[in-house]
Coordinates of C-alpha atoms and ligand atoms in Angstrom, one line a residue:
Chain W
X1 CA 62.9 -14.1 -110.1
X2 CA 66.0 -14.8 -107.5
X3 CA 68.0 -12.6 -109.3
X4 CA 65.2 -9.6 -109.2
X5 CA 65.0 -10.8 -105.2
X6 CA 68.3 -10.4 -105.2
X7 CA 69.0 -7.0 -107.0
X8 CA 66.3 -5.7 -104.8
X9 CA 67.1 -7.1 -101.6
X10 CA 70.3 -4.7 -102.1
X11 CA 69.3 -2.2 -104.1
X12 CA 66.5 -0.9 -102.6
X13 CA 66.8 1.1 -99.8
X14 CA 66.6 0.6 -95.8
X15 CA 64.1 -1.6 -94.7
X16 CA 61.8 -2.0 -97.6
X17 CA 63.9 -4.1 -100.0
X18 CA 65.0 -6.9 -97.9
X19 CA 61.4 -7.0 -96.2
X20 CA 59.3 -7.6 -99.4
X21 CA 62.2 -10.0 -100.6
X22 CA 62.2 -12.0 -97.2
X23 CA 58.1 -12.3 -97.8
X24 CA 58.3 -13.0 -101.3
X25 CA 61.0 -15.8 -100.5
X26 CA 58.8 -17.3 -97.8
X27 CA 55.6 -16.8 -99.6
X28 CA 57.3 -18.8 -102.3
X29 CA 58.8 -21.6 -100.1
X30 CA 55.7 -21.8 -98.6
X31 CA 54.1 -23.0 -101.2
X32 CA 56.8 -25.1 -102.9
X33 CA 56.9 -26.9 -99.2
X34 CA 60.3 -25.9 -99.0
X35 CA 60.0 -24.3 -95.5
X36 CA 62.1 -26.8 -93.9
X37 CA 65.3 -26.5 -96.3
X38 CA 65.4 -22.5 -95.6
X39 CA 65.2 -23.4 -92.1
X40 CA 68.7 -25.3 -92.2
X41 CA 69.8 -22.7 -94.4
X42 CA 69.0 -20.2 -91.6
X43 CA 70.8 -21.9 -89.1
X44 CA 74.0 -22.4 -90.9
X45 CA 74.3 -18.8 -91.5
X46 CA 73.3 -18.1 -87.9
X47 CA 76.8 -17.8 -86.2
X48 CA 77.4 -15.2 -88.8
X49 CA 74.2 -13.3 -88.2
X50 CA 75.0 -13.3 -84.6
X51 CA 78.2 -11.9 -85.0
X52 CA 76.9 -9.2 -87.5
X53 CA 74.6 -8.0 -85.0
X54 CA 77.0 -8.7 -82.0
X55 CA 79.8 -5.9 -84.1
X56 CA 77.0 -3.6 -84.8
X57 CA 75.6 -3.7 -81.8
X58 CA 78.7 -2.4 -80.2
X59 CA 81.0 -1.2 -82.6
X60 CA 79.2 0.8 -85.7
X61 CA 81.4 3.9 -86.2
X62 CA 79.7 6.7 -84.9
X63 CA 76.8 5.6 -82.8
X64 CA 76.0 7.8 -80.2
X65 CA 72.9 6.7 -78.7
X66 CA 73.5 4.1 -76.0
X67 CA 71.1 1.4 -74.8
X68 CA 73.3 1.2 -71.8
X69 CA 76.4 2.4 -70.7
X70 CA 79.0 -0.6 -70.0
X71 CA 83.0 1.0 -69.9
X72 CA 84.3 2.3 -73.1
X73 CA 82.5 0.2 -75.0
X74 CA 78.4 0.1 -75.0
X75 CA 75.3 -1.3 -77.2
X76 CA 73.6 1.4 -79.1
X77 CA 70.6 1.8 -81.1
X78 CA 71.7 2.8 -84.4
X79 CA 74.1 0.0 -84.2
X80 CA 71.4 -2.6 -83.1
X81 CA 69.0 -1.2 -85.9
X82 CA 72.0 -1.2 -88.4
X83 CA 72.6 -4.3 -87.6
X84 CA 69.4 -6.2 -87.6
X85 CA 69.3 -4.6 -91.6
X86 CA 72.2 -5.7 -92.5
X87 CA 71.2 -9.1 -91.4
X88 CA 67.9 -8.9 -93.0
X89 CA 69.4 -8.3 -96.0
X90 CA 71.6 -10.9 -95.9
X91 CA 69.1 -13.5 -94.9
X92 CA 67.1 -12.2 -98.0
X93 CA 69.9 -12.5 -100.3
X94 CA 71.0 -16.0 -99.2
X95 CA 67.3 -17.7 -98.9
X96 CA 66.3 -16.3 -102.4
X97 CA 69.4 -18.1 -103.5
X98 CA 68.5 -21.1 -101.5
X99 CA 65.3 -21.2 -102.5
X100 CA 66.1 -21.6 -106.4
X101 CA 68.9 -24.5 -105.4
X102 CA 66.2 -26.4 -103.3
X103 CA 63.4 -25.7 -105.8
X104 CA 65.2 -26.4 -109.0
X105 CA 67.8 -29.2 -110.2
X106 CA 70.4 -26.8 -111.5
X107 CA 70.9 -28.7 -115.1
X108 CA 67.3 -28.5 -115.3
X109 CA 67.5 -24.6 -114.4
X110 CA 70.7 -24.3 -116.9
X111 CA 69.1 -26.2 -119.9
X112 CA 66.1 -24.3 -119.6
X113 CA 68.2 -21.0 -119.7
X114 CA 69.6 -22.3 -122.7
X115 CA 66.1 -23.1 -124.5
X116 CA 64.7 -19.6 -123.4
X117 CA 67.8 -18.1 -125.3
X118 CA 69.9 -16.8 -122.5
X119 CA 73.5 -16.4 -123.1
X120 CA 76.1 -18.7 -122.3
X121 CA 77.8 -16.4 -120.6
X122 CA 74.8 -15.7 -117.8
X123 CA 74.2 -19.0 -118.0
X124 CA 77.7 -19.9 -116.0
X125 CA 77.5 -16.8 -113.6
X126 CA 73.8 -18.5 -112.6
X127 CA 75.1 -21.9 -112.4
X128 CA 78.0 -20.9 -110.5
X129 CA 76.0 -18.8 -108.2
X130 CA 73.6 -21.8 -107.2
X131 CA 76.2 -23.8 -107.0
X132 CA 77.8 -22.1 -104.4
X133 CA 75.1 -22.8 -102.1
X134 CA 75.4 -25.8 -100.9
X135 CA 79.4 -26.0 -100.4
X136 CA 79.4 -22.7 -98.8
X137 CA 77.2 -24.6 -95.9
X138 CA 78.9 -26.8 -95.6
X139 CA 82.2 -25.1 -95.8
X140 CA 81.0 -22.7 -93.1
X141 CA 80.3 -25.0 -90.4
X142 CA 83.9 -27.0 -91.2
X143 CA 85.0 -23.5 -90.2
X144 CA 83.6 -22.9 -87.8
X145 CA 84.5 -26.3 -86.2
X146 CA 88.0 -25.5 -87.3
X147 CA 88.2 -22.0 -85.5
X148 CA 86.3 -24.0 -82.1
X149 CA 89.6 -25.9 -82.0
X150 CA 91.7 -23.5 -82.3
X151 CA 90.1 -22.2 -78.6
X152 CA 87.5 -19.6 -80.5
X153 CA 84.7 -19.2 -77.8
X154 CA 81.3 -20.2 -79.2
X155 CA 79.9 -20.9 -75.8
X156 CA 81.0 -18.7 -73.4
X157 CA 79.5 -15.2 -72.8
X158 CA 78.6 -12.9 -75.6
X159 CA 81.5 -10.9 -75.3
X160 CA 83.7 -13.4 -76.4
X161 CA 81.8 -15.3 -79.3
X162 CA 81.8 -11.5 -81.2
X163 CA 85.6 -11.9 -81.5
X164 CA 84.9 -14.3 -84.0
X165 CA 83.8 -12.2 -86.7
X166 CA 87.2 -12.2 -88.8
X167 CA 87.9 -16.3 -88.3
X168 CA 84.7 -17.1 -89.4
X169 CA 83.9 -14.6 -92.6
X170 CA 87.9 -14.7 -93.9
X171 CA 87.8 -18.2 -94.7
X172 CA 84.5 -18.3 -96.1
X173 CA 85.3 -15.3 -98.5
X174 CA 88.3 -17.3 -99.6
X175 CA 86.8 -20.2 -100.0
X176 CA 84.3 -18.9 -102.2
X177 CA 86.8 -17.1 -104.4
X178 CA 88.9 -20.4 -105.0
X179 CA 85.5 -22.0 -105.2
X180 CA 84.3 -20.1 -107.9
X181 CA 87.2 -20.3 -110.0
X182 CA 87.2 -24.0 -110.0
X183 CA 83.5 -24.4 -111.2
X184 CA 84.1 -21.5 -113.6
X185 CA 86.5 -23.7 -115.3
X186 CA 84.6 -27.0 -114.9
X187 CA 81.8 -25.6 -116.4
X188 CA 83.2 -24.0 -119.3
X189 CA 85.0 -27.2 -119.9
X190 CA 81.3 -28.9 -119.6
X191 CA 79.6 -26.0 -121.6
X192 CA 82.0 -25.7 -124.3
X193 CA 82.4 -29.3 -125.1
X194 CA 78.4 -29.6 -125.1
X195 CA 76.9 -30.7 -128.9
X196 CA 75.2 -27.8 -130.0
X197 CA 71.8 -26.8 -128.7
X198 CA 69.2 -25.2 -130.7
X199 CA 69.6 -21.3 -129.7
X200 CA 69.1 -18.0 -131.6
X201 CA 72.5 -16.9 -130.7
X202 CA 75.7 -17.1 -131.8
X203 CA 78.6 -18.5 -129.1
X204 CA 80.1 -14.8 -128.2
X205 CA 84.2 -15.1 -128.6
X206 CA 85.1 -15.4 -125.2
X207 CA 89.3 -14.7 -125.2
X208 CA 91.3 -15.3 -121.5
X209 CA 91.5 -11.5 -121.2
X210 CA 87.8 -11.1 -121.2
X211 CA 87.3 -14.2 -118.8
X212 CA 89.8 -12.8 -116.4
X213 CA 88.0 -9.4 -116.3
X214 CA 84.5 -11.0 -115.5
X215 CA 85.8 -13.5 -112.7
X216 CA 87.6 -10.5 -110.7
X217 CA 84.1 -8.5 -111.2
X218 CA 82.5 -11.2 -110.0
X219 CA 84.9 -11.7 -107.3
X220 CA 85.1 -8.0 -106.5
X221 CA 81.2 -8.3 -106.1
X222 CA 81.1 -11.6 -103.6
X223 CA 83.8 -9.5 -101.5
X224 CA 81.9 -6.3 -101.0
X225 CA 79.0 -8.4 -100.4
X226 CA 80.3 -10.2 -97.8
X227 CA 82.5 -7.6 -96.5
X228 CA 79.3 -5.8 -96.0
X229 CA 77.7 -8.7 -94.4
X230 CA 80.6 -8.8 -92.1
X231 CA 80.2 -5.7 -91.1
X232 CA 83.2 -3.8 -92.0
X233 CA 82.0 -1.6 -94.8
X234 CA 79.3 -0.5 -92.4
Chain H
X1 CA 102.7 -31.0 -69.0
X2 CA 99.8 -33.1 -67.6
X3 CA 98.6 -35.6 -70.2
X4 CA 95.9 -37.2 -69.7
X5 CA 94.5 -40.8 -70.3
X6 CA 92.3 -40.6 -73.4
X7 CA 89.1 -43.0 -73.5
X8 CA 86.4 -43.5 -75.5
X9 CA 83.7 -46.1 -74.5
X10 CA 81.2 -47.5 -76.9
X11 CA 81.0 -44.2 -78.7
X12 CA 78.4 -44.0 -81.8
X13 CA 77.6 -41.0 -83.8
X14 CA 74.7 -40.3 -86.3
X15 CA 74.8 -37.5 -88.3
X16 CA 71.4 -35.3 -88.5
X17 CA 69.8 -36.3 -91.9
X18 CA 73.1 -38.2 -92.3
X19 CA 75.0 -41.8 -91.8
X20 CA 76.1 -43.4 -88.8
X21 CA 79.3 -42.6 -89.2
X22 CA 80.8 -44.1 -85.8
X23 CA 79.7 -47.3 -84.4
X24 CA 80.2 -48.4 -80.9
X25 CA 84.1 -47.7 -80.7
X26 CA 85.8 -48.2 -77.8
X27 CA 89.5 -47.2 -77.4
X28 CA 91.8 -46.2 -74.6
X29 CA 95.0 -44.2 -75.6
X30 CA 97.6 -44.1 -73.0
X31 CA 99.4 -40.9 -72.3
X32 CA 102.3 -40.3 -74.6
X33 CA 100.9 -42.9 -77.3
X34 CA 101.7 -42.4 -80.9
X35 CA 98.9 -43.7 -82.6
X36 CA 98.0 -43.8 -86.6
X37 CA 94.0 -44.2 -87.8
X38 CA 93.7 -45.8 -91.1
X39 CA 91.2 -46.3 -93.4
X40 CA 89.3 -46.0 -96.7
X41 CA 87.7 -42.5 -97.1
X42 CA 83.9 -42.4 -95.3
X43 CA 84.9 -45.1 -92.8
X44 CA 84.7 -42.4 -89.7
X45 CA 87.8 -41.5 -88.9
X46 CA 87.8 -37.7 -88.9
X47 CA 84.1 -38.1 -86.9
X48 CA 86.1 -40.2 -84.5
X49 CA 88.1 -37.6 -83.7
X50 CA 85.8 -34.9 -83.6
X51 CA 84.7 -36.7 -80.3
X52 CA 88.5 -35.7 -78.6
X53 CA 88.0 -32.1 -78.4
X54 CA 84.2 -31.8 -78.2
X55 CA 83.4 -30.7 -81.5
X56 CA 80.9 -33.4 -81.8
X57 CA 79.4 -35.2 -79.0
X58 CA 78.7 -39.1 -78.9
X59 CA 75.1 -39.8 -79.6
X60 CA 75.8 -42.7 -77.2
X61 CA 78.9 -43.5 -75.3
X62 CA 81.5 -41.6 -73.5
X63 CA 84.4 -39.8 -74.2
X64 CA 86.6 -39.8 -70.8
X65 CA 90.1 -37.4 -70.2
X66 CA 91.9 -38.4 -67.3
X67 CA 88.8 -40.3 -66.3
X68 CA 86.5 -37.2 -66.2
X69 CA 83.2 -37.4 -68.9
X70 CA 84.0 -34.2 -71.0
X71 CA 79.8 -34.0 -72.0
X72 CA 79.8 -30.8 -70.6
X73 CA 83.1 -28.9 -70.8
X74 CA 83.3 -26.7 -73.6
X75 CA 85.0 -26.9 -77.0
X76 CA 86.9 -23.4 -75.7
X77 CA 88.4 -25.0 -72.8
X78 CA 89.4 -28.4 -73.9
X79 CA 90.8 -26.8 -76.9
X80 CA 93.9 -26.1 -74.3
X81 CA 94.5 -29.9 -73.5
X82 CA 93.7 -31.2 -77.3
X83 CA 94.6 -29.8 -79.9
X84 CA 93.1 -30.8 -83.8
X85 CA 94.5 -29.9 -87.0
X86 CA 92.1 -30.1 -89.8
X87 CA 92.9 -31.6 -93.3
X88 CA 91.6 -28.5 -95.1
X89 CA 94.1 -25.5 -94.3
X90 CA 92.1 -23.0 -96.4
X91 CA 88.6 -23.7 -93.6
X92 CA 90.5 -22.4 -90.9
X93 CA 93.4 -19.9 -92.2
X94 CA 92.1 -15.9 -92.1
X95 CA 94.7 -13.5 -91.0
X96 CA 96.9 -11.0 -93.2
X97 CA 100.1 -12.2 -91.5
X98 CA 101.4 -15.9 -91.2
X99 CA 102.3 -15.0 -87.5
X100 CA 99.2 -13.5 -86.3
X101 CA 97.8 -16.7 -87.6
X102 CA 99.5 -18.6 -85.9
X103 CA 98.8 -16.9 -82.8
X104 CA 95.3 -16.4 -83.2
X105 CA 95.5 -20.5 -81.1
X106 CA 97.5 -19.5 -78.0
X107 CA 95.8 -15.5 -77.6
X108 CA 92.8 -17.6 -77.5
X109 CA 94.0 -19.7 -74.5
X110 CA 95.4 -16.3 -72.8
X111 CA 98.8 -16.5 -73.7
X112 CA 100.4 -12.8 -74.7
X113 CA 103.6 -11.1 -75.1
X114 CA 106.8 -12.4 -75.1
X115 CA 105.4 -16.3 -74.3
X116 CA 103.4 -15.6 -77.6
X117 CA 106.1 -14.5 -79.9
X118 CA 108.7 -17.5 -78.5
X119 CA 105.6 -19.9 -79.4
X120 CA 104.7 -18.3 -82.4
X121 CA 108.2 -18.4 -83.6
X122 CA 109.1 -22.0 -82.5
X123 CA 105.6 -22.9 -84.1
X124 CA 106.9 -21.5 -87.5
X125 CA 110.3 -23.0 -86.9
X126 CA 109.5 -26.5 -86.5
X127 CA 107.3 -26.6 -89.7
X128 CA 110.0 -24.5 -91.3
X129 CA 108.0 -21.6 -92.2
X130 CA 110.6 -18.6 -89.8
X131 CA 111.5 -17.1 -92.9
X132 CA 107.9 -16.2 -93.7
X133 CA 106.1 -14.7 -90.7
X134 CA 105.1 -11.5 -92.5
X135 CA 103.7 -13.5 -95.1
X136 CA 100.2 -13.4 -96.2
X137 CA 99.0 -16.8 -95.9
X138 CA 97.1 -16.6 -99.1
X139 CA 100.8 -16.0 -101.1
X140 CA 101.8 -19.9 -99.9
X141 CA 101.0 -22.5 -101.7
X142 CA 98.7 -25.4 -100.9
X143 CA 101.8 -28.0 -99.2
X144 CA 102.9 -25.0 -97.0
X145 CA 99.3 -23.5 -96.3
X146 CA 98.8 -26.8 -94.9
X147 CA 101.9 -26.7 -92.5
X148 CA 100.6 -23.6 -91.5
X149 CA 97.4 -24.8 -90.0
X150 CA 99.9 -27.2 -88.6
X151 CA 102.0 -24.7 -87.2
X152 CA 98.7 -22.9 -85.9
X153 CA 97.8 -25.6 -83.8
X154 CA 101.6 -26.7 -82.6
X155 CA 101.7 -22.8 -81.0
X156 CA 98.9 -24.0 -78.6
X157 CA 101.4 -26.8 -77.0
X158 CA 98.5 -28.8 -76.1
X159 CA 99.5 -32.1 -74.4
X160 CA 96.9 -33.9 -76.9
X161 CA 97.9 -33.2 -80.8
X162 CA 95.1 -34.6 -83.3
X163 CA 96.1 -34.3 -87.2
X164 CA 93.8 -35.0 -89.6
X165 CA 95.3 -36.2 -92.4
X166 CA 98.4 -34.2 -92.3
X167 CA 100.4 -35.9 -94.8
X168 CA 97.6 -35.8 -97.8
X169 CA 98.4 -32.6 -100.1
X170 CA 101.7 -32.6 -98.9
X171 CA 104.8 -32.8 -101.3
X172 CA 108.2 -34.6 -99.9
X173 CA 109.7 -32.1 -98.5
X174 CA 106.6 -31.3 -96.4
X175 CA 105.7 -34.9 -95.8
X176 CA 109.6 -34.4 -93.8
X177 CA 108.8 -31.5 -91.7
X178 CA 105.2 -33.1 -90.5
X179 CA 107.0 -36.3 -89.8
X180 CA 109.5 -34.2 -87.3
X181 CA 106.7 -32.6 -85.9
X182 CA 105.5 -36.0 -85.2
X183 CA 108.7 -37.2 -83.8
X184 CA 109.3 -34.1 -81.3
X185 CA 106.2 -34.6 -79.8
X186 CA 106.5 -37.7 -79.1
X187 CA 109.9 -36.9 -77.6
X188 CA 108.3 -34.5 -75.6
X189 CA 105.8 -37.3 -74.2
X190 CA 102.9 -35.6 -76.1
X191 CA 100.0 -37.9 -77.0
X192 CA 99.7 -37.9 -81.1
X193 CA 96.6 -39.0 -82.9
X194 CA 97.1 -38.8 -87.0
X195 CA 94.5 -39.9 -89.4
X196 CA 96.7 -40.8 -92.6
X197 CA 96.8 -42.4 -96.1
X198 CA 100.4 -43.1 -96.4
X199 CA 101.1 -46.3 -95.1
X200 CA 105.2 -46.2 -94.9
X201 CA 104.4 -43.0 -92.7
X202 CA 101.7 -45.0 -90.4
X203 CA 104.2 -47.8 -90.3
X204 CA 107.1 -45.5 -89.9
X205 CA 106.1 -42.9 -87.5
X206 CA 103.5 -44.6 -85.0
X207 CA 103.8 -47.1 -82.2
X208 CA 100.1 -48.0 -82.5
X209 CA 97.8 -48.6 -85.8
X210 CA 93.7 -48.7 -85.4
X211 CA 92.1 -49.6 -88.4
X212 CA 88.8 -48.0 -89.5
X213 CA 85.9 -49.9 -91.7
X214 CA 82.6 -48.8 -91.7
X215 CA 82.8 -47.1 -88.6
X216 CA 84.4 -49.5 -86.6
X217 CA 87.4 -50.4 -85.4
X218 CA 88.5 -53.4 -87.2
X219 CA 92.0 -53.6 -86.1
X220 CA 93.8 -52.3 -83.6
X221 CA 97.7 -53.0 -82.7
X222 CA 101.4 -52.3 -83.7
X223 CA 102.9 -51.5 -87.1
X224 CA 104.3 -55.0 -87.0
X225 CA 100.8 -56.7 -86.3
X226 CA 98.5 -54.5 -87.8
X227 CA 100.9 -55.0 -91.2
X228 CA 101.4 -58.6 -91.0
X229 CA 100.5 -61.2 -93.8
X230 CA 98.0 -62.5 -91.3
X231 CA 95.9 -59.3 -90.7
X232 CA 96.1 -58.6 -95.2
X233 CA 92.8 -59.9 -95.8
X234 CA 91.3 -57.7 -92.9
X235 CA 92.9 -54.7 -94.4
X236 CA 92.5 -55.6 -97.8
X237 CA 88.3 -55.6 -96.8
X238 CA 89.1 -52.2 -95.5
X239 CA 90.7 -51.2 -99.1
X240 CA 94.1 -50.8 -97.8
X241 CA 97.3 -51.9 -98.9
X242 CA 99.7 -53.1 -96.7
X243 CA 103.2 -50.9 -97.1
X244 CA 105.6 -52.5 -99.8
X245 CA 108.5 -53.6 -97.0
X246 CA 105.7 -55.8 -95.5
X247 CA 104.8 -57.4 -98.7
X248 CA 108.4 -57.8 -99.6
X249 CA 109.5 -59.3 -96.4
X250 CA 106.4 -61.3 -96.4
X251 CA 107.2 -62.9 -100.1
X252 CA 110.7 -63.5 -98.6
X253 CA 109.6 -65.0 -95.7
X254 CA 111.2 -63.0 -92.8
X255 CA 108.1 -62.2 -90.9
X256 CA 106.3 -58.8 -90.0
X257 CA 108.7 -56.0 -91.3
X258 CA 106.5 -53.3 -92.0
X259 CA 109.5 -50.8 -92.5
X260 CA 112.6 -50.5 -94.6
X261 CA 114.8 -50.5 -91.8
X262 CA 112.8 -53.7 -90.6
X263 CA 113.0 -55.3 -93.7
X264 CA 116.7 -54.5 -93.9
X265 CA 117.3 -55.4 -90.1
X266 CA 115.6 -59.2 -91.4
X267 CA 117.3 -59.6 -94.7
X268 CA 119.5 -62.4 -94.8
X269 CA 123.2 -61.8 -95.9
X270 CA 125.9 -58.9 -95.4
X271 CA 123.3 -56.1 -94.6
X272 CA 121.6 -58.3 -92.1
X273 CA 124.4 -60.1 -90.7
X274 CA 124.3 -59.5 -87.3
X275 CA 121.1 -57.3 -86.4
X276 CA 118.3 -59.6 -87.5
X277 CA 120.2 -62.7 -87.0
X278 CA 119.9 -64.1 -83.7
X279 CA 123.1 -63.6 -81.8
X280 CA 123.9 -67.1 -81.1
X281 CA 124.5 -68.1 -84.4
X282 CA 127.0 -65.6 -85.6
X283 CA 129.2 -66.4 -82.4
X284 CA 129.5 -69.6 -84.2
X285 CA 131.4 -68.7 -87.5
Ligands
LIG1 N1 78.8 -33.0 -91.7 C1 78.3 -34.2 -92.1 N2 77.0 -34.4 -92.3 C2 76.5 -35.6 -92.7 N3 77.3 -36.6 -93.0 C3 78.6 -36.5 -92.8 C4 79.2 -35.3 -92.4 N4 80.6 -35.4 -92.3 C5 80.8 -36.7 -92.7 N5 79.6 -37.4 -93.0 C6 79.5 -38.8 -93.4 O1 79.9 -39.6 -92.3 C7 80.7 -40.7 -92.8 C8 82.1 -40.7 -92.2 O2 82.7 -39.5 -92.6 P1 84.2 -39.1 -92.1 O3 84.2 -39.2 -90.6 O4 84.5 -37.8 -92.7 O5 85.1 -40.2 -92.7 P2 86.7 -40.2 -93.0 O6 87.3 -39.1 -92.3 O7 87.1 -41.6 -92.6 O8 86.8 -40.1 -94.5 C9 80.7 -40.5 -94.3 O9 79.7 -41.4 -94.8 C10 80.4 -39.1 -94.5 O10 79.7 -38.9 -95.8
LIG2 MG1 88.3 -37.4 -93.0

């Protein structure tokens, strides 16, 4: 379910995708009294969705249709309208994840992967994925703290906070990337070592070569993801 | 350089959803104070100091600079009197270059041109990174990421320097260029704040030890008091150790030597003939 909100939250074009996911995602939450969890999860990504809309606002390539003239530099509707997508689809992608970590205990989620017959390998990209979650909230507001200290303006006027684009996304992309390396490895140590459970299919061969080609896909995916998010793949 | 009187007055923290994770804490740092925060992991130290430059406002309490209440001056602006190293270099590091990094601190508090490249450069030279400016961060490893962020704050020649634990992760040779850092800005009469694991560095480097537990200040004094046998069951109820000269000296009994050189200055004998020994008594052989 996540992963179809996901998919589609990206795949589908414009407007529609990340609209139905955002309802779906809400509907969902709604009902699983999970409302207030998405809300936090909202506001920790919220210096990031300001700053996506901020950069759009006044700096997608090849607007031409100013709100209001300010010097060289001006807001424009394409860009505003760019940007409020781009955010709605990254609010869709990160609540659907959300929701499945605050809905589900992950071993649960992972075991009952297993029973249904899904492979290990999907199995560690899921758990990884949900996993991610949490630390990446909490690693984003370290950063942001960090970057305060270091004189980034998240208080004065608008102007200055949208300078904070790069220190704010750079770190979190990194992080994740070390991230996800580390619990790759801790849990294929925990997979592997697991007695035997009662599934149709046989443990694929997994050599180095192959493992090292699927974490820089993976990789390759979470940076154009965020990239995008940030902005500067318009 | 104006640096300014540090105090903190019955300050308490609570987390949202979380722990209180600072408890009434009252401290006044003179300006031009070295001084060490110990203490077990959890016990509030890096909360504590997240009160200095604003980054977290006391739920009760005030945190004073100078005597001024800083509630309301912005993290932006008092980022240019204290400056705070975090513990985690990778939360905070983001540019292609390790010199535009560790600009990115000072072009936020205006500085450009030639004053930025001479502190950039001086930055890089006292953690002994010069030779890697056009570096990519990302291609150092974790001891030298972590002078880095070091370095990044250093360029911003704040009067305060805060470092959260900027000894842990480090290997010798790194542990050596933090404690010079340490040392030169003290020299300069800059106020330093650590937060630190490593006792022979706390004992070694700092005029002033405050103990954490539980998010209180449970001791609060020199090296030589903080680490003497009388304050051990304190510390040991904080799960600290006291450093192995103190021990040593203490089995021995020659008193509060917290250091090696102390330790040495009190021994008895050939080495000690002379310094630790009072005067009088040598005049006599
Ligand atoms: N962002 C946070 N949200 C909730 N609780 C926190 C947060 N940061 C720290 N804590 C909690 O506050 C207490 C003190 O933490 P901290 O100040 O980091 O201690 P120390 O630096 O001494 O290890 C701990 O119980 C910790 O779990
Ligand atoms: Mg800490």
């Amino acid at each position: 379910m996540a992963a179809l909100e996901v998919v589609a939250a990206f795949a589908l074009p414009g407007w529609v995708g990340p609209l139905i996911v955002l309802a779906a995602v809400l509907t969902t939450a709604a009902a699983a009294r999970r409302l207030r969890g998405l809300a936090t999860i909202s506001l920790a990504a919220s210096p990031l969705v300001g700053s996506i809309l901020l950069v759009n606002l006044f700096l997608l390539p090849g607007a031409a249709d100013p709100i209001a003239r300010l010097g060289p530099i001006g807001p424009t509707w394409s860009g505003l309208w760019f940007g409020l997508q781009t955010v709605a689809r990254l609010m869709a992608f990160s609540l659907a994840i959300g929701l499945v970590y605050l809905t589900t205990a992950v071993d649960d989620l992972l075991a009952d992967l297993a029973r249904r017959g899904v492979g290990r390998r999907a199995i560690f990209v899921v758990g990884a994925a949900v996993q991610m979650v949490p630390s990446t909230i909490g690693r984003a507001g370290e950063i942001v703290d960090a970057q305060r200290s270091r004189g980034m303006d998240t208080e004065g006027p608008i102007w200055r906070r949208a300078r904070g684009v790069l220190p704010l996304a750079g770190p979190v992309v990194f992080g994740a990337l070390t991230e996800v390396e580390e619990r790759t490895m801790a849990l294929e140590a925990r997979a592997f070592s697991a007695p035997g459970r009662q599934t149709l299919l046989r443990v694929p061969a997994d050599p180095a070569s192959h493992r090292v080609t699927r974490w820089a896909a993976i990789l390759a995916i979470a940076v154009i993801v965020l990239a995008r998010a940030s902005g500067r793949l318009g | 350089m104006n640096v300014p009187l540090i105090e903190l007055e019955a300050v308490s923290f609570t987390y949202p959803d979380g722990p209180t994770a600072v408890i009434d804490v009252t401290l006044r740092i003179e300006p031009g104070e070295t001084v060490v925060i110990i203490g077990q992991n959890g016990s509030g130290k890096s909360t504590l100091v997240r009160h200095l430059n604003g980054l977290l406002r006391p739920g009760s309490g005030r945190v004073l600079l100078d005597g001024h209440d800083i509630h309301s001056v912005h993290v932006a602006a008092l980022a240019a009197r204290v400056g705070l190293a975090f513990q985690n270099p990778d939360r905070q590091l983001f540019a292609g270059r390790v010199a535009s990094e560790v600009g990115f601190g000072p072009r936020n508090l205006g500085v450009r041109g030639a004053e930025l490249e001479a502190r950039v450069a001086a930055a890089l030279e006292d953690v002994g990174l010069a030779a890697e400016a056009e570096t990519n961060p990302y291609d150092l490893g974790l001891s030298r990421r972590k002078l880095l962020a070091l370095a990044s704050v250093l360029a911003m020649r704040t009067p305060v320097l805060v470092l959260d634990e900027p000894t842990t992760g480090q290997d010798a040779r790194g542990v050596a260029r933090v404690r010079a850092v340490v040392a030169s800005a003290a020299q300069e009469g800059r106020t330093v704040i650590a937060i630190s694991h490593d006792m022979r560095f706390a004992a070694e480097c700092f005029g002033r030890v405050v103990v954490m537990r539980a998010g209180k200040v449970a001791l609060d004094g020199s090296p030589a008091a903080i680490f003497a046998q009388a304050a051990w069951p304190e510390l040991r109820a904080a799960y600290l150790e006291p450093p192995l000269p103190a021990v040593v000296g203490a089995g021995l009994g020659l008193g509060s030597t917290p250091t090696a050189a102390a330790l040495v200055a009190a021994l008895p004998g050939p080495a000690g003939e002379g310094r630790g020994r009072p005067p009088g008594r040598a005049g006599n052989e």
